[in-house]
mmCIF file of C-alpha atoms in Angstrom:
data_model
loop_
_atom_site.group_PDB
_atom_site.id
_atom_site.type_symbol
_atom_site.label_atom_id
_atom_site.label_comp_id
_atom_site.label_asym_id
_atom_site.label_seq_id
_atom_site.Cartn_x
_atom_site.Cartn_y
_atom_site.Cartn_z
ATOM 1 C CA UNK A 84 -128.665 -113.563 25.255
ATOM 2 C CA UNK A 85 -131.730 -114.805 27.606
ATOM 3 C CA UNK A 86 -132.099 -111.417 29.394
ATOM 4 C CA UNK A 87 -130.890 -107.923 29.091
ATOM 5 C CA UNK A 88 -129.047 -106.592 31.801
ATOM 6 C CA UNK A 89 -131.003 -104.776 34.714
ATOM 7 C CA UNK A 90 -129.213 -101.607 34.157
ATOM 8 C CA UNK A 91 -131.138 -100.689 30.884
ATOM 9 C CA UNK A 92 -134.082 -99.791 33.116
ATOM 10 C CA UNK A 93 -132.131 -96.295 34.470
ATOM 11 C CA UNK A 94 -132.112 -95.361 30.523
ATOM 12 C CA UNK A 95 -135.361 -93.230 31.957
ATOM 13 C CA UNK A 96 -134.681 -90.738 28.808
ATOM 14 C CA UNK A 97 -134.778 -93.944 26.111
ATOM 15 C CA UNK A 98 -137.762 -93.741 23.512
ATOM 16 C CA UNK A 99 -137.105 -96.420 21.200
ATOM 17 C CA UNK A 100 -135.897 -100.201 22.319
ATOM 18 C CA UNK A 101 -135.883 -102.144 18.979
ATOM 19 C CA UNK A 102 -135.183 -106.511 20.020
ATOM 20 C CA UNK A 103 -137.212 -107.904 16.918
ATOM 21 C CA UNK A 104 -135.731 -110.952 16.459
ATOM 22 C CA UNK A 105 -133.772 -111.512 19.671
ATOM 23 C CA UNK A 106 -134.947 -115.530 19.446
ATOM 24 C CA UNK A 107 -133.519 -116.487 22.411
ATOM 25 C CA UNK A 108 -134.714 -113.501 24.915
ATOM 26 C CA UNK A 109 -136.448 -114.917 27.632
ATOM 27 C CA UNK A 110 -137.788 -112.137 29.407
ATOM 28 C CA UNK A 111 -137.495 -107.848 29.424
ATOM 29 C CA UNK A 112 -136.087 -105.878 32.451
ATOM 30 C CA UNK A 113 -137.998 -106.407 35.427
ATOM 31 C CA UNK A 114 -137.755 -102.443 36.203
ATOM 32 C CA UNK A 115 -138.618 -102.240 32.709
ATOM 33 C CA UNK A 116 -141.684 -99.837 34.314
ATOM 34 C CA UNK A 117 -139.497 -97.214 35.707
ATOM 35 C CA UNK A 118 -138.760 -96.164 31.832
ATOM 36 C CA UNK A 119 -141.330 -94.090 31.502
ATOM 37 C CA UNK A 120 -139.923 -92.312 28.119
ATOM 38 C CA UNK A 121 -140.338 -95.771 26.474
ATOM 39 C CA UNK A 122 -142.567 -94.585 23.151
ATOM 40 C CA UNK A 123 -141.596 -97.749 20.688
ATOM 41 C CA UNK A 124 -140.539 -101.661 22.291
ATOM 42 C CA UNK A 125 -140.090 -103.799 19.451
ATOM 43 C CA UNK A 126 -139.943 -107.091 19.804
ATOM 44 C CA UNK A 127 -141.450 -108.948 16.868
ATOM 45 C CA UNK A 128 -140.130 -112.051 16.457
ATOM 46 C CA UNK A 129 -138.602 -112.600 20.196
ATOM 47 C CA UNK A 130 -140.362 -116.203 20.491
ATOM 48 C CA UNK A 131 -138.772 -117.455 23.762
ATOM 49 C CA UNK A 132 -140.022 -113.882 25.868
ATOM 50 C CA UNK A 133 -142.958 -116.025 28.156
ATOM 51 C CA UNK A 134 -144.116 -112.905 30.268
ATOM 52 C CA UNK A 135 -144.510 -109.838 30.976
ATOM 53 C CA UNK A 136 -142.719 -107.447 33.675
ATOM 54 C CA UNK A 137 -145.054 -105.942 36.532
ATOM 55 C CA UNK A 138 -145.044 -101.750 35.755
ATOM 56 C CA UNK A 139 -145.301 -102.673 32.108
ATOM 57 C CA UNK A 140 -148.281 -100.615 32.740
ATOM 58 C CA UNK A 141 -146.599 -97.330 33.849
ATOM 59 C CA UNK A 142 -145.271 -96.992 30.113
ATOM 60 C CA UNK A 143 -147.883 -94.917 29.282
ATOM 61 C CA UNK A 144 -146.737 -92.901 26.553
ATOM 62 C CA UNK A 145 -146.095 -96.269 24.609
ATOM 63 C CA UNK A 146 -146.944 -96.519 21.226
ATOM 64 C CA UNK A 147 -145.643 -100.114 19.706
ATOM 65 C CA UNK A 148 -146.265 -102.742 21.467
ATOM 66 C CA UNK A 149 -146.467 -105.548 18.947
ATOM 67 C CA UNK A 150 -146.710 -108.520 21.444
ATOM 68 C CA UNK A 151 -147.663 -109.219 25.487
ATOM 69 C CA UNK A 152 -147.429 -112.535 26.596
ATOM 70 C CA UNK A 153 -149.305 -113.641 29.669
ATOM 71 C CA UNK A 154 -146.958 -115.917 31.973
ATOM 72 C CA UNK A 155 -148.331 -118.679 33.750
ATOM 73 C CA UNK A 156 -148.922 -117.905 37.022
ATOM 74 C CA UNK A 157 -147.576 -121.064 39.038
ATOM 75 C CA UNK A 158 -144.480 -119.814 37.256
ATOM 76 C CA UNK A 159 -144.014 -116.261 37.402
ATOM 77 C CA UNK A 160 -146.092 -115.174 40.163
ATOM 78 C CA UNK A 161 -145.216 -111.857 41.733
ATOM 79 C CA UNK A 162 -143.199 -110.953 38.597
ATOM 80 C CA UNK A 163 -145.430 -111.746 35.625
ATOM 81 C CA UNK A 164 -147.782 -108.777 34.213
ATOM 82 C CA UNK A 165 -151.523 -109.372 34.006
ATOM 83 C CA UNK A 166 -154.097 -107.901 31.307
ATOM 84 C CA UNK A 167 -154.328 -104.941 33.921
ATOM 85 C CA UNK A 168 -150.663 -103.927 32.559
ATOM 86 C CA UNK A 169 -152.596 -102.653 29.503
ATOM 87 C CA UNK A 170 -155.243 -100.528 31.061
ATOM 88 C CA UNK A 171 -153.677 -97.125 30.247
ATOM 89 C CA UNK A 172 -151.592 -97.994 27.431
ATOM 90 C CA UNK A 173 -153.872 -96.183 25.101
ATOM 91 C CA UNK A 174 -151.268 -94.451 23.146
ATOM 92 C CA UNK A 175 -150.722 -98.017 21.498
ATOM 93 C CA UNK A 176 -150.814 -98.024 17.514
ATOM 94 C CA UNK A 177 -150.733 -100.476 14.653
ATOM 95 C CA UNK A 178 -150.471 -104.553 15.763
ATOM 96 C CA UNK A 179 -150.703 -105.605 19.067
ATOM 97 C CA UNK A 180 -150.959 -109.787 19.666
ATOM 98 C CA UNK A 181 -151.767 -110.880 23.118
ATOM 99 C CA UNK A 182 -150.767 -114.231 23.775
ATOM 100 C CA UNK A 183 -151.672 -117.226 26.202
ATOM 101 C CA UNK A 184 -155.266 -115.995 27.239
ATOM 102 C CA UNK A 185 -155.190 -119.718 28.525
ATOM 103 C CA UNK A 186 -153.444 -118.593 31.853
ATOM 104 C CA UNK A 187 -156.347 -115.312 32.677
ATOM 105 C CA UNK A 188 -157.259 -116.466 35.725
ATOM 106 C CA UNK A 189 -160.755 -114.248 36.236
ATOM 107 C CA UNK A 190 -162.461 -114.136 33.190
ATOM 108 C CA UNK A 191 -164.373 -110.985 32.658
ATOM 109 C CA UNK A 192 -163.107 -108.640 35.513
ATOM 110 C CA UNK A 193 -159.480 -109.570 33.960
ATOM 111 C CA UNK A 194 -160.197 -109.075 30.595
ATOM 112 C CA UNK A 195 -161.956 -105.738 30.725
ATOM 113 C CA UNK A 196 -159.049 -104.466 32.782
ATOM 114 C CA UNK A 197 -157.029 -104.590 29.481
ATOM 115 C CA UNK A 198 -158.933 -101.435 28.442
ATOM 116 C CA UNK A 199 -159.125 -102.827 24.894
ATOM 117 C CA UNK A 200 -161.832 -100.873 23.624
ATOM 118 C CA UNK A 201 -160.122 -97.548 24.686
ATOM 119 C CA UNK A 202 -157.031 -97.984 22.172
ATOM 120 C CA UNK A 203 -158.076 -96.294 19.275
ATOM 121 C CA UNK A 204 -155.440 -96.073 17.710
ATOM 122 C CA UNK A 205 -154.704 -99.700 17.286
ATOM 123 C CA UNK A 206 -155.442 -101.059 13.687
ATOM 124 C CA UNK A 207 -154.967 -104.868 14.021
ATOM 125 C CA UNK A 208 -155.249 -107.272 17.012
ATOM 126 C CA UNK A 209 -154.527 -110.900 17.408
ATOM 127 C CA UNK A 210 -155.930 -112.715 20.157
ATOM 128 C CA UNK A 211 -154.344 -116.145 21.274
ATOM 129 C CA UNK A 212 -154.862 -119.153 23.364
ATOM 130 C CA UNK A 213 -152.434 -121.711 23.426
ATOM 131 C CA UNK A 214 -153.341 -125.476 24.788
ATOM 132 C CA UNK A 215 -152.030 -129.092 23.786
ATOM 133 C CA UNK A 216 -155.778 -130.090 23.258
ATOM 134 C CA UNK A 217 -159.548 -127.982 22.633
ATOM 135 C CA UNK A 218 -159.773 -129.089 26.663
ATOM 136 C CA UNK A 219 -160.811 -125.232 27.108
ATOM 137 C CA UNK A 220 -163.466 -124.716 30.099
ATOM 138 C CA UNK A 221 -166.220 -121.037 30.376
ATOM 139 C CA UNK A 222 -163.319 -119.002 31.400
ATOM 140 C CA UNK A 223 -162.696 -118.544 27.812
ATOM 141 C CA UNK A 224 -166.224 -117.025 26.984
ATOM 142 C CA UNK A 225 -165.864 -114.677 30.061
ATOM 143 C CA UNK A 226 -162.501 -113.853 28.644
ATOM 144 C CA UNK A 227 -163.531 -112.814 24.719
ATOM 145 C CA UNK A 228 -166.380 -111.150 26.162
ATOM 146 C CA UNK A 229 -164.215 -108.389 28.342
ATOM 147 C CA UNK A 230 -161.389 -108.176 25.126
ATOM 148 C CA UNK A 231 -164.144 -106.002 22.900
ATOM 149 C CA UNK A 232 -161.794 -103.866 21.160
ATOM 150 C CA UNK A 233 -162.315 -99.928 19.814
ATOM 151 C CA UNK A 234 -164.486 -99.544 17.353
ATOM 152 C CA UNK A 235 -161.659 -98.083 14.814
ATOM 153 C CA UNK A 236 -160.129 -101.533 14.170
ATOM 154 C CA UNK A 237 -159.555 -102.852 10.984
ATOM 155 C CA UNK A 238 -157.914 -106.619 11.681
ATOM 156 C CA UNK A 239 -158.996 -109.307 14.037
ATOM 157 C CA UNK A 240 -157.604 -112.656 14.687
ATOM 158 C CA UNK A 241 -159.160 -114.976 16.857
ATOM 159 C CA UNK A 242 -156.840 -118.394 17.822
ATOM 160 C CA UNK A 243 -157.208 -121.148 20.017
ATOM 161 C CA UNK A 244 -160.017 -120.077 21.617
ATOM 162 C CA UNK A 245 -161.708 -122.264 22.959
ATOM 163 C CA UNK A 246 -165.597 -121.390 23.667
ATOM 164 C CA UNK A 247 -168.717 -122.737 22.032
ATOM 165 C CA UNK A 248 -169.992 -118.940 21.367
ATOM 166 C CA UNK A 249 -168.839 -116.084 20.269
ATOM 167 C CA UNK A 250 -169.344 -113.168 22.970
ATOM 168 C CA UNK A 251 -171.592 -110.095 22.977
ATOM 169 C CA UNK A 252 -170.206 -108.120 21.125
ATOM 170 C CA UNK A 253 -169.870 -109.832 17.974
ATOM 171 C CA UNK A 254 -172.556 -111.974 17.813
ATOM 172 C CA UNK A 255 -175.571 -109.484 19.083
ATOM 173 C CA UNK A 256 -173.429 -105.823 18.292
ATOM 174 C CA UNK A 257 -171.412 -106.658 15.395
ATOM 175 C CA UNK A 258 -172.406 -103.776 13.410
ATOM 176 C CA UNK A 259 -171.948 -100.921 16.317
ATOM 177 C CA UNK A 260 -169.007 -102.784 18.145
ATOM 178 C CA UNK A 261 -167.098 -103.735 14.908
ATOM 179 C CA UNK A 262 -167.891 -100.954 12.155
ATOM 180 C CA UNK A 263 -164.207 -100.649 10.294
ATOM 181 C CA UNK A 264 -163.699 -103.959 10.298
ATOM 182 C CA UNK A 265 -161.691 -105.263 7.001
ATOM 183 C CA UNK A 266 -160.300 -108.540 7.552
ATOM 184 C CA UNK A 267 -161.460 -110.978 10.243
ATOM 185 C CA UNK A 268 -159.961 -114.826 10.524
ATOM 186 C CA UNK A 269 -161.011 -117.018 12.815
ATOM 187 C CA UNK A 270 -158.571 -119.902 13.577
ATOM 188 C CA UNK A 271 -158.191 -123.128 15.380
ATOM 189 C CA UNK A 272 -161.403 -123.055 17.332
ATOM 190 C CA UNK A 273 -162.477 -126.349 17.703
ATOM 191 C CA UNK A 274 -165.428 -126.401 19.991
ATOM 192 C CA UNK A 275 -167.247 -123.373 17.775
ATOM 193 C CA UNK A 276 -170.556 -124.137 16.996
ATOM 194 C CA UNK A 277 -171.683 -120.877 15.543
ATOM 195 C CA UNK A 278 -170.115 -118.191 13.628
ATOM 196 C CA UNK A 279 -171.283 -114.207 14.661
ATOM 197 C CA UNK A 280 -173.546 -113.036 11.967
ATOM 198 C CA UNK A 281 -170.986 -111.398 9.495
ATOM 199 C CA UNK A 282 -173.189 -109.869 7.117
ATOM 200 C CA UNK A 283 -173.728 -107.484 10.080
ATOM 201 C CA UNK A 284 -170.315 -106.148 9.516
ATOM 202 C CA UNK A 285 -170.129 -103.317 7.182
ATOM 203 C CA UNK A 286 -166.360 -103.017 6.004
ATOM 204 C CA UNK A 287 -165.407 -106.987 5.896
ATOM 205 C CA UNK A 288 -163.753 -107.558 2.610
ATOM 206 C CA UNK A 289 -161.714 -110.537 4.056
ATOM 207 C CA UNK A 290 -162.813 -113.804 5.657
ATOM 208 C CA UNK A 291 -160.237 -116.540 6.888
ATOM 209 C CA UNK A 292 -161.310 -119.298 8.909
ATOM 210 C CA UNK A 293 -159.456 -122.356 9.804
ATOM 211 C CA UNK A 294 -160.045 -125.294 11.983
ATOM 212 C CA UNK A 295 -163.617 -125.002 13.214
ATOM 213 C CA UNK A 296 -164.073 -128.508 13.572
ATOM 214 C CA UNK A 297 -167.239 -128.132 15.475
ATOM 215 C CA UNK A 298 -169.127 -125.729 13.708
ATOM 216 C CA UNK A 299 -172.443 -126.272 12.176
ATOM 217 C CA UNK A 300 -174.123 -122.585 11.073
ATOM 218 C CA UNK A 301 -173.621 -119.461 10.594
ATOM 219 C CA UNK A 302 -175.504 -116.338 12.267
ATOM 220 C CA UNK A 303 -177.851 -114.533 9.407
ATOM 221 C CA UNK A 304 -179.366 -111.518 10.604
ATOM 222 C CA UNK A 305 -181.505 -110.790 7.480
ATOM 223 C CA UNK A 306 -182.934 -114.146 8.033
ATOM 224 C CA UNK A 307 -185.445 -116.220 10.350
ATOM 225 C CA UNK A 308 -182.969 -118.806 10.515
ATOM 226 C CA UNK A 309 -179.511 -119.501 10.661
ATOM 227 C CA UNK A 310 -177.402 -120.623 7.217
ATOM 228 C CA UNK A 311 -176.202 -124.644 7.502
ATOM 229 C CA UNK A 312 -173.016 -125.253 6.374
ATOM 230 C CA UNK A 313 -175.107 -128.596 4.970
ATOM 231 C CA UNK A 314 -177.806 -126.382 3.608
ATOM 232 C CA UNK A 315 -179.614 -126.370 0.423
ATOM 233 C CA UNK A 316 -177.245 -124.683 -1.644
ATOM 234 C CA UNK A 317 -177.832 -121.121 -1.345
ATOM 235 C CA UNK A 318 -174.612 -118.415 -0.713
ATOM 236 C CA UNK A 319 -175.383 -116.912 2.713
ATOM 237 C CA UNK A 320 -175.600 -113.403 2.330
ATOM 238 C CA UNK A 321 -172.550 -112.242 4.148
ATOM 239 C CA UNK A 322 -170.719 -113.261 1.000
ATOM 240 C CA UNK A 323 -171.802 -111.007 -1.161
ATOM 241 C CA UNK A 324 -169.532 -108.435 0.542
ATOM 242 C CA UNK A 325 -166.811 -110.501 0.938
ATOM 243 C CA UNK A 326 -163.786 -109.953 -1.626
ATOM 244 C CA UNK A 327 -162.205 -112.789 -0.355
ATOM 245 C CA UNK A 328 -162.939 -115.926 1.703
ATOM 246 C CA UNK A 329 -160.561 -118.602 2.786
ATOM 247 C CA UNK A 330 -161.904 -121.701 5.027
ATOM 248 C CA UNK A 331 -159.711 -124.801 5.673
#
């Protein structure tokens, strides 16, 4: 099944949709908006979904939201969902991933209109670009820096992305932006030159970072200088709070 049938959208009473695992869904209702009851969609593991809906953003009472996908907008324009979608979605708990931040379009002013740092309730958030190459361009600095998420967030995974710096609010604000921060991995970011100063952050226990072929220091701020990966030897202080620390 590529696509539930249209009719599900007059279930205006439904709370719960569960379609984890539906591998070959392509996309959810179009109406999907006018079900305005809609507390749980769960659709973990539905790989093939590649937008979505316009009105997602009327679901306002929704609490699980585990993925959006951004659709590419030579394909699904006027049917594909921006990051606007999730403005007032602030009943949103637990995981949320939002995928192909390659195909935001205006930077900051669409990014902020995701309302990120509003979702409080939200304990873990993955944030994804997906590209063939590390051909990325400034929209994806203008992009991180409008996705600062609540302060109450405990997981953050940064893919693909694509930017030489880290934005604002993690390299300069860490410790007020970021204070419940557990576990933060950093993946697949190959032009990266610098890594936010993580000794700022007061709850990491877990570093992961994979695939940042371009980096060459990380931030201290208890020091005059930034700590070389080539250095002289010495643990950068950050570590000392860190439980555990994978880099590959």
């Amino acid at each position: 099944m590529t696509a539930l049938p249209a009719s599900i959208s007059n279930l205006q009473n439904l709370q719960t949709l569960k379609l984890n695992r539906c591998y070959r869904l392509e996309q959810l209702p179009r109406d999907i908006g006018k079900m305005t009851s809609l507390r749980h969609l769960e659709i973990t593991g539905c790989r093939k979904l590649n937008h979505m809906p316009l009105g997602m953003g009327n679901l306002v009472s929704l609490q699980t939201l585990p993925l959006f996908i951004l659709g590419k907008k030579d394909l699904f324009s006027g049917v594909s969902g921006g990051l606007d979608e999730l403005s007032g979605l602030n009943c949103l708990k637990g995981v949320l991933h939002v995928v192909h931040l390659e195909h935001v379009d205006n930077g900051t002013v669409d990014s902020k209109s995701s309302n990120l740092s509003s979702k409080q309730y939200l304990e873990s958030l993955k944030l994804i670009w997906s590209r063939d190459d590390n051909s990325g361009n400034n929209e994806d600095d203008m992009v991180l820096e409008g996705l600062q998420p609540h302060q109450n967030l405990k997981v953050l995974h940064i893919a693909g992305y694509c930017g030489v710096h880290f934005p604002n609010w993690l390299m300069n604000n860490a410790a007020s932006s970021l204070p419940s921060l557990v576990e933060l991995t950093i993946e697949g970011c190959l032009r990266c030159q610098h890594l936010p100063p993580l000794d700022q952050l007061p709850s990491l226990k877990f570093l992961k970072l994979y695939s940042l072929s371009s980096l060459e220091h990380i931030n201290n701020s208890y020091s005059s200088s930034s700590s070389s990966l080539a250095g002289e030897g010495r643990e950068p202080l950050f570590f000392s709070i860190i439980e555990r620390a994978h880099t590959l």
